[in-house]
C-alpha cells in the first residue's frame, strides 16, 4: 500500500515525520496514523461485504417469492389507496344524486299529471290508433326519463390506470334569443376612413370590458371602439396600405392578448401573420395566404390558409413549420377557400368552408373532418348556407355561423340536419333589424351577440333577451 518517504507533514497529526503515502486518497500519514487509516479501510470493506451478503440473500428470497418484491408492495399500497379513494368518491356521488333526484322526480310527476289528463280525455271521447300510439310513446318517454334521468350522466374515464368515474349534473340547454333590433356600436356613418367610420369590417373581438376590436379591412387597420365613450382608436396600421412593418394590407382577422398588450393579425394582403405589441411589429409567419386566426387554451396558434385550403397549427414562439390540422386535400375532407375558424376547449377546429357552403369540424389529432352546418349546396333553406363567414361555438356546443350570402346568422346543433335563424337579414338596407353580408361574430360575457356588418360598414350589437 505505501513505501517510506522523507519527512513530510502527516495528514492526521500534522507533524513533520517520516510519512507514507496512501495510493487511494493520495494523502501522507505517519506510521501510527497510517496503521489506524488502514484499520478504518478494512472496517469499511467489512461493512460493504456484509451489505453485499444481505443483498444477495434478498435477491434469493425474492427469486423464490416474487410477491415480496418492493414494486409489488408499492402496487399493493396503490390498490389500498385507490380502493379508499373510489369508496369515498362513490359515496360523495351517491349523496349528489340523492340531492338531485327530487328535482328530477318533480319533473316526471308533472309529465305524468299531463299524461293522465290526456288519458282521461281519450276515455271521454273516441280514440283511434294514432291516439293510442301517441300515448304509448309518451309513456315510454316518461319511463326512460325515470330510469335514465336526463340531468344525470354517469361517465367513466378509460384513460386512467384505475377507472375514474364522474357524475355530470347537466342543466337543460339554454336556447338563447336576441332582440332583432340591434344597436350600432361601431361605424354606421357610411363607408370611409374617418375616426367614426369603417370600410368593410371583417373580424371582430369583444374584450372583458366590452371594448370592440375590429379588422377594418379596406382601411388597412385594426381599430378599437371604447365601450363607454364610443371613441375609436387605431391600434395597428395607422400608416395606410402597404407592406412595411408598420403597415397592413387588407387585414381579415385578429387575436387580442389583453394581458400582453399585443395583437396578432392576419395581414392577408401581405401574406403574413404579424404581431403588434405597443406599436412594435414582428412577423410571426410569412408567405401564407392567411384569413382566419384562433388560439387554444394551451397557446397554440391556428391559421386558415385561403389558397392551400387548409388550417395549420403553430406553437407560439416557434414559427418554422406548421402542422396541418384541417384540410389536407383528402377525398371527402377537402376545403375550398376556408375563412374564419374557431377552436374549442377540446382543441377541435371548426372551419367556415366558404365555397363548399358548409362548416367543417376536425377533432384533435384526427385526419377526417365532418360537416356540422350546411353541406347541402348553396341555398337559403334551413339546411343550407351561402358563403359562410364568421363561426363561433358556445359552451353548449352550439355553432353560430355568419351566413354571409343569405344575410343572416344561423345556429346549428351538432348532429342536427337543419339550423335555425337567430338574426334575420331583412334585406340590404341599413335599418336596426338588418345585416347586409355579416362576416365576423363575437359574444360578450353577458351573451350579447356582435356582428360585423360588412356591406353597411358597421358592427351591430344584438342584445340577449333569454
XYZ file of C-alpha atoms in Angstrom:
466
model
C 0.000 0.000 0.000
C 2.736 2.515 0.878
C 6.530 2.981 0.854
C 8.732 5.066 3.212
C 9.387 8.624 2.231
C 11.271 11.632 3.559
C 9.805 13.754 6.316
C 6.527 15.394 5.332
C 3.661 16.735 7.446
C 1.270 13.912 8.450
C -2.249 14.490 7.199
C -3.748 13.446 10.595
C -1.397 14.689 13.337
C 0.077 17.500 11.213
C 3.603 16.761 12.492
C 6.792 16.718 10.459
C 7.589 12.989 10.435
C 8.601 10.246 8.118
C 5.366 9.625 6.279
C 3.895 7.122 3.867
C 1.520 7.950 1.017
C -1.850 6.252 0.604
C -2.321 5.470 -3.069
C -6.116 5.604 -2.804
C -6.574 9.066 -1.265
C -3.108 10.481 -2.194
C -2.515 11.698 1.381
C 0.558 11.157 3.599
C 0.428 9.539 7.046
C 2.927 8.834 9.786
C 3.309 5.177 10.744
C 0.879 5.358 13.680
C -1.802 7.189 11.760
C -1.228 5.023 8.702
C -1.971 1.924 10.783
C -5.216 3.456 12.023
C -6.100 4.578 8.483
C -5.669 1.022 7.201
C -7.818 -0.343 10.019
C -10.577 2.079 9.029
C -10.354 0.939 5.421
C -10.569 -2.709 6.432
C -13.620 -1.984 8.615
C -15.334 -0.203 5.727
C -14.562 -3.159 3.463
C -16.195 -5.419 6.055
C -19.330 -3.264 6.081
C -19.552 -3.441 2.288
C -19.085 -7.220 2.377
C -21.935 -7.561 4.889
C -24.226 -5.340 2.811
C -23.420 -7.397 -0.258
C -24.286 -10.619 1.559
C -27.580 -9.113 2.733
C -28.350 -8.009 -0.837
C -27.576 -11.472 -2.147
C -29.872 -13.017 0.434
C -32.683 -10.593 -0.510
C -32.260 -11.454 -4.192
C -32.510 -15.178 -3.439
C -35.606 -14.628 -1.288
C -37.367 -12.575 -3.966
C -36.490 -15.117 -6.640
C -38.219 -17.740 -4.525
C -41.159 -15.455 -3.625
C -41.683 -12.593 -6.166
C -44.651 -11.284 -4.157
C -42.196 -9.796 -1.660
C -40.600 -7.516 -4.273
C -40.734 -3.824 -3.380
C -42.567 -2.996 -6.626
C -45.321 -5.479 -5.718
C -45.585 -3.862 -2.303
C -45.987 -0.465 -3.964
C -48.756 -1.861 -6.154
C -50.435 -3.338 -3.081
C -50.329 0.027 -1.376
C -51.633 1.722 -4.524
C -54.520 -0.739 -4.566
C -55.420 0.032 -0.945
C -55.232 3.782 -1.548
C -57.265 3.543 -4.769
C -59.984 1.479 -3.113
C -60.267 4.057 -0.355
C -60.433 6.887 -2.886
C -63.053 5.116 -5.012
C -65.152 4.302 -1.950
C -65.018 7.915 -0.837
C -65.761 9.253 -4.313
C -68.683 6.901 -4.934
C -70.161 7.850 -1.565
C -69.863 11.529 -2.499
C -71.589 10.840 -5.821
C -74.391 8.909 -4.107
C -75.080 11.976 -1.999
C -75.028 14.220 -5.085
C -77.538 12.010 -6.889
C -79.794 11.755 -3.826
C -79.880 15.564 -3.628
C -80.622 15.941 -7.356
C -83.333 13.272 -7.597
C -86.188 15.359 -6.103
C -85.957 17.858 -8.964
C -85.982 15.033 -11.485
C -88.922 13.315 -9.777
C -90.911 16.552 -9.717
C -90.443 16.929 -13.471
C -91.528 13.336 -14.051
C -94.591 13.767 -11.837
C -95.612 16.859 -13.811
C -95.295 14.914 -17.063
C -97.322 12.047 -15.547
C -100.007 14.516 -14.494
C -100.220 15.918 -18.009
C -100.340 12.415 -19.487
C -103.104 11.426 -17.060
C -105.225 14.372 -18.184
C -104.808 13.307 -21.791
C -105.761 9.713 -20.956
C -108.932 10.979 -19.245
C -109.814 12.971 -22.328
C -109.414 9.933 -24.553
C -111.663 7.926 -22.196
C -114.343 10.545 -22.624
C -114.078 10.585 -26.404
C -113.496 8.024 -29.085
C -109.788 7.354 -29.643
C -108.070 5.844 -32.652
C -104.826 4.015 -33.383
C -102.899 7.275 -33.783
C -104.050 8.441 -30.349
C -103.016 5.155 -28.738
C -99.618 5.225 -30.428
C -99.092 8.760 -29.126
C -99.962 7.666 -25.562
C -97.611 4.675 -25.780
C -94.738 6.905 -26.950
C -95.347 9.420 -24.170
C -95.488 6.643 -21.583
C -92.244 5.186 -22.941
C -90.534 8.597 -22.771
C -91.526 9.076 -19.129
C -90.350 5.540 -18.264
C -86.988 6.200 -19.930
C -86.687 9.511 -18.082
C -87.365 7.707 -14.787
C -84.708 5.056 -15.424
C -82.198 7.397 -17.034
C -82.771 10.989 -15.835
C -81.638 13.494 -18.454
C -79.970 15.697 -15.848
C -77.741 12.883 -14.550
C -74.944 11.372 -16.625
C -72.519 8.822 -15.190
C -69.300 8.581 -17.171
C -66.078 6.626 -16.841
C -62.643 7.757 -17.911
C -60.993 4.705 -19.509
C -57.702 6.553 -19.966
C -56.801 6.393 -16.282
C -54.846 3.476 -14.755
C -57.765 2.834 -12.412
C -61.086 3.860 -13.949
C -62.233 7.114 -12.507
C -65.931 7.859 -12.568
C -67.667 11.174 -12.660
C -71.233 12.330 -12.485
C -72.391 15.229 -14.586
C -75.499 17.030 -13.448
C -76.429 18.745 -16.661
C -78.643 21.754 -16.944
C -81.298 21.958 -19.589
C -79.831 23.593 -22.713
C -80.481 27.293 -22.963
C -81.566 28.287 -26.433
C -80.952 31.999 -26.178
C -82.747 34.593 -28.229
C -81.733 38.106 -29.129
C -83.604 41.316 -29.857
C -83.928 41.697 -33.603
C -83.475 45.469 -33.488
C -79.743 45.890 -32.999
C -77.664 48.754 -31.612
C -74.876 50.107 -33.791
C -71.786 50.090 -31.562
C -69.071 50.878 -34.147
C -69.145 52.614 -37.512
C -72.547 53.198 -39.020
C -71.555 56.524 -40.548
C -71.080 55.287 -44.063
C -68.056 53.869 -45.836
C -64.923 55.884 -45.103
C -61.670 56.255 -43.236
C -62.629 58.906 -40.702
C -62.406 58.084 -37.000
C -66.159 57.417 -36.816
C -66.248 55.244 -39.934
C -65.399 51.738 -41.090
C -64.715 50.299 -44.525
C -65.905 46.689 -44.828
C -65.265 45.367 -41.287
C -64.207 41.727 -41.149
C -63.176 40.019 -37.899
C -64.498 41.343 -34.567
C -63.431 40.699 -30.952
C -65.064 41.871 -27.676
C -62.869 42.135 -24.569
C -63.986 41.736 -20.956
C -64.713 45.467 -20.741
C -66.925 45.271 -23.863
C -64.445 47.237 -25.928
C -64.706 46.275 -29.593
C -61.697 45.380 -31.738
C -62.298 45.299 -35.489
C -60.304 44.267 -38.552
C -61.183 47.356 -40.635
C -60.237 45.638 -43.860
C -60.189 48.258 -46.601
C -58.927 50.944 -44.249
C -55.967 48.583 -43.683
C -56.041 48.937 -39.917
C -57.136 47.391 -36.635
C -59.352 49.711 -34.614
C -60.695 49.690 -31.082
C -64.031 51.266 -30.189
C -64.284 52.055 -26.490
C -67.500 50.792 -24.929
C -68.278 53.808 -22.766
C -67.145 56.720 -24.931
C -67.860 55.301 -28.419
C -64.465 56.726 -29.415
C -62.334 54.972 -31.998
C -58.625 54.298 -31.572
C -56.290 52.919 -34.233
C -54.387 50.019 -32.690
C -52.388 48.880 -35.736
C -51.886 50.044 -39.316
C -52.299 53.779 -38.993
C -49.849 54.310 -41.891
C -52.061 53.372 -44.828
C -51.962 50.373 -47.152
C -48.510 48.877 -47.690
C -46.065 46.119 -46.854
C -43.748 47.961 -44.468
C -43.542 46.661 -40.917
C -45.751 49.498 -39.686
C -48.390 48.964 -42.394
C -51.174 46.489 -43.126
C -52.846 45.354 -46.324
C -56.466 44.168 -46.050
C -56.356 42.549 -42.578
C -59.138 39.992 -42.134
C -58.892 38.763 -38.548
C -57.007 39.284 -35.300
C -56.362 37.820 -31.851
C -56.214 40.247 -28.940
C -53.943 39.443 -25.994
C -55.171 41.877 -23.371
C -52.644 40.860 -20.722
C -49.675 41.051 -23.068
C -50.965 44.203 -24.792
C -50.401 42.626 -28.185
C -52.478 41.806 -31.243
C -51.817 39.005 -33.730
C -53.155 39.963 -37.165
C -53.977 38.019 -40.337
C -52.394 40.531 -42.734
C -53.935 38.853 -45.747
C -52.817 41.258 -48.492
C -49.184 40.964 -47.348
C -49.445 37.163 -46.947
C -48.174 37.226 -43.385
C -49.242 36.848 -39.771
C -47.830 39.771 -37.841
C -47.793 40.698 -34.168
C -48.132 44.271 -32.954
C -47.025 44.978 -29.414
C -47.021 48.578 -28.202
C -46.520 49.792 -31.797
C -43.580 47.395 -32.306
C -44.055 44.789 -35.031
C -42.814 41.247 -35.539
C -43.632 38.902 -38.430
C -44.602 35.534 -36.968
C -45.438 33.622 -40.170
C -44.501 34.717 -43.689
C -45.595 33.564 -47.162
C -49.006 32.328 -46.034
C -52.382 33.210 -47.528
C -53.868 33.744 -44.093
C -57.503 34.602 -43.446
C -58.802 33.428 -40.059
C -56.980 33.118 -36.728
C -57.658 31.290 -33.465
C -55.736 30.384 -30.330
C -56.432 27.485 -27.950
C -56.128 27.268 -24.172
C -52.590 25.873 -24.481
C -51.393 28.857 -26.504
C -51.190 27.173 -29.925
C -51.933 29.487 -32.852
C -54.237 28.330 -35.683
C -54.263 29.902 -39.155
C -56.558 29.187 -42.115
C -54.718 29.242 -45.450
C -57.081 30.600 -48.104
C -55.109 29.280 -51.080
C -53.802 25.951 -49.757
C -57.278 25.092 -48.440
C -56.040 24.003 -45.028
C -55.696 25.069 -41.396
C -52.307 24.868 -39.696
C -51.342 24.895 -36.023
C -48.231 26.715 -34.798
C -46.513 26.608 -31.428
C -46.184 30.098 -30.021
C -42.584 31.236 -30.280
C -41.746 28.540 -32.861
C -42.923 29.504 -36.338
C -40.712 27.347 -38.553
C -43.188 24.646 -39.517
C -46.940 24.498 -39.028
C -48.867 21.250 -38.543
C -51.901 20.738 -40.789
C -54.942 20.091 -38.565
C -57.749 20.537 -41.115
C -57.953 20.099 -44.859
C -55.001 18.193 -46.315
C -56.851 17.820 -49.643
C -58.076 14.347 -48.791
C -61.119 12.937 -50.516
C -64.200 13.948 -48.561
C -62.174 16.303 -46.378
C -61.283 18.943 -48.888
C -61.738 22.598 -48.126
C -62.456 25.248 -50.713
C -61.442 28.729 -49.565
C -61.529 28.370 -45.769
C -62.116 31.672 -43.993
C -62.880 32.085 -40.289
C -62.021 29.398 -37.723
C -62.822 28.560 -34.102
C -61.055 26.204 -31.646
C -62.960 24.819 -28.643
C -61.774 23.610 -25.228
C -61.011 20.139 -26.623
C -58.883 21.630 -29.430
C -61.446 20.705 -32.065
C -61.198 23.007 -35.076
C -64.287 24.489 -36.750
C -63.770 25.907 -40.245
C -66.035 28.042 -42.423
C -65.621 26.238 -45.753
C -66.800 29.147 -47.859
C -67.032 27.822 -51.424
C -68.425 24.498 -50.210
C -71.109 26.402 -48.271
C -70.636 24.496 -45.036
C -68.871 24.440 -41.675
C -66.482 21.547 -41.009
C -65.201 20.200 -37.696
C -61.941 18.364 -37.111
C -61.443 16.787 -33.719
C -57.934 16.940 -32.285
C -55.444 14.560 -33.948
C -57.981 13.197 -36.466
C -57.426 13.100 -40.214
C -61.074 13.298 -41.190
C -63.427 16.196 -40.654
C -67.195 16.156 -40.676
C -69.926 18.565 -41.654
C -71.607 20.288 -38.698
C -73.536 23.013 -40.561
C -74.733 23.339 -44.144
C -73.280 20.928 -46.655
C -76.406 20.696 -48.810
C -75.277 23.031 -51.542
C -75.640 26.789 -51.734
C -79.079 27.997 -50.793
C -81.291 29.710 -48.240
C -83.152 26.744 -46.795
C -82.619 25.895 -43.105
C -80.292 23.032 -44.062
C -78.161 25.255 -46.311
C -75.613 28.065 -46.130
C -74.298 30.535 -48.679
C -70.656 31.638 -48.451
C -70.374 31.199 -44.651
C -68.012 33.552 -42.835
C -67.583 34.006 -39.058
C -68.044 30.933 -36.852
C -68.155 30.676 -33.057
C -69.243 27.906 -30.676
C -70.875 28.451 -27.273
C -70.421 26.455 -24.055
C -73.214 24.065 -25.056
C -71.504 23.209 -28.333
C -73.993 25.181 -30.424
C -72.454 26.543 -33.615
C -73.148 30.085 -34.772
C -72.438 30.964 -38.400
C -72.433 34.290 -40.196
C -74.372 33.185 -43.281
C -72.847 35.876 -45.487
C -74.679 35.161 -48.730
C -78.085 34.840 -47.048
C -77.657 37.956 -44.873
C -78.444 36.143 -41.629
C -76.844 34.498 -38.593
C -77.613 30.805 -38.083
C -77.367 28.491 -35.081
C -76.738 24.779 -35.563
C -76.682 21.999 -33.010
C -74.171 19.328 -33.966
C -75.870 16.292 -35.461
C -78.995 18.171 -36.498
C -79.962 18.288 -40.163
C -81.172 21.885 -40.017
C -80.147 25.094 -38.337
C -82.244 27.962 -37.086
C -82.098 31.664 -37.819
C -81.137 33.798 -34.815
C -80.611 37.092 -36.663
C -82.608 37.817 -39.812
C -81.071 39.882 -42.584
C -84.252 41.584 -43.770
C -82.778 42.971 -46.975
C -79.949 45.255 -47.971
C -80.869 48.473 -46.170
C -79.217 49.836 -43.043
C -82.047 49.652 -40.520
C -81.504 48.336 -36.995
C -83.113 44.982 -37.766
C -80.934 44.312 -40.798
C -77.492 42.940 -41.535
C -76.087 43.178 -45.030
C -73.451 40.470 -45.577
C -72.427 39.521 -41.987
C -68.791 38.486 -41.516
C -67.197 38.361 -38.038
C -69.100 37.182 -34.937
C -68.397 37.541 -31.227
C -70.133 37.276 -27.834
C -69.519 39.393 -24.757
C -69.605 37.895 -21.262
C -73.340 38.627 -20.959
C -74.217 36.703 -24.104
C -74.913 39.716 -26.316
C -74.153 38.944 -29.965
C -71.948 41.223 -32.072
C -71.995 41.045 -35.869
C -69.612 42.736 -38.297
C -71.996 44.116 -40.936
C -69.706 44.076 -43.985
C -71.790 45.974 -46.516
C -73.194 48.504 -44.045
C -69.726 49.309 -42.641
C -70.677 48.890 -39.009
C -70.777 46.485 -36.060
C -74.222 45.599 -34.705
C -74.965 44.509 -31.140
C -77.968 42.208 -30.682
C -78.958 42.224 -27.021
C -79.824 38.908 -25.375
C -83.378 38.528 -24.095
C -83.349 34.954 -22.748
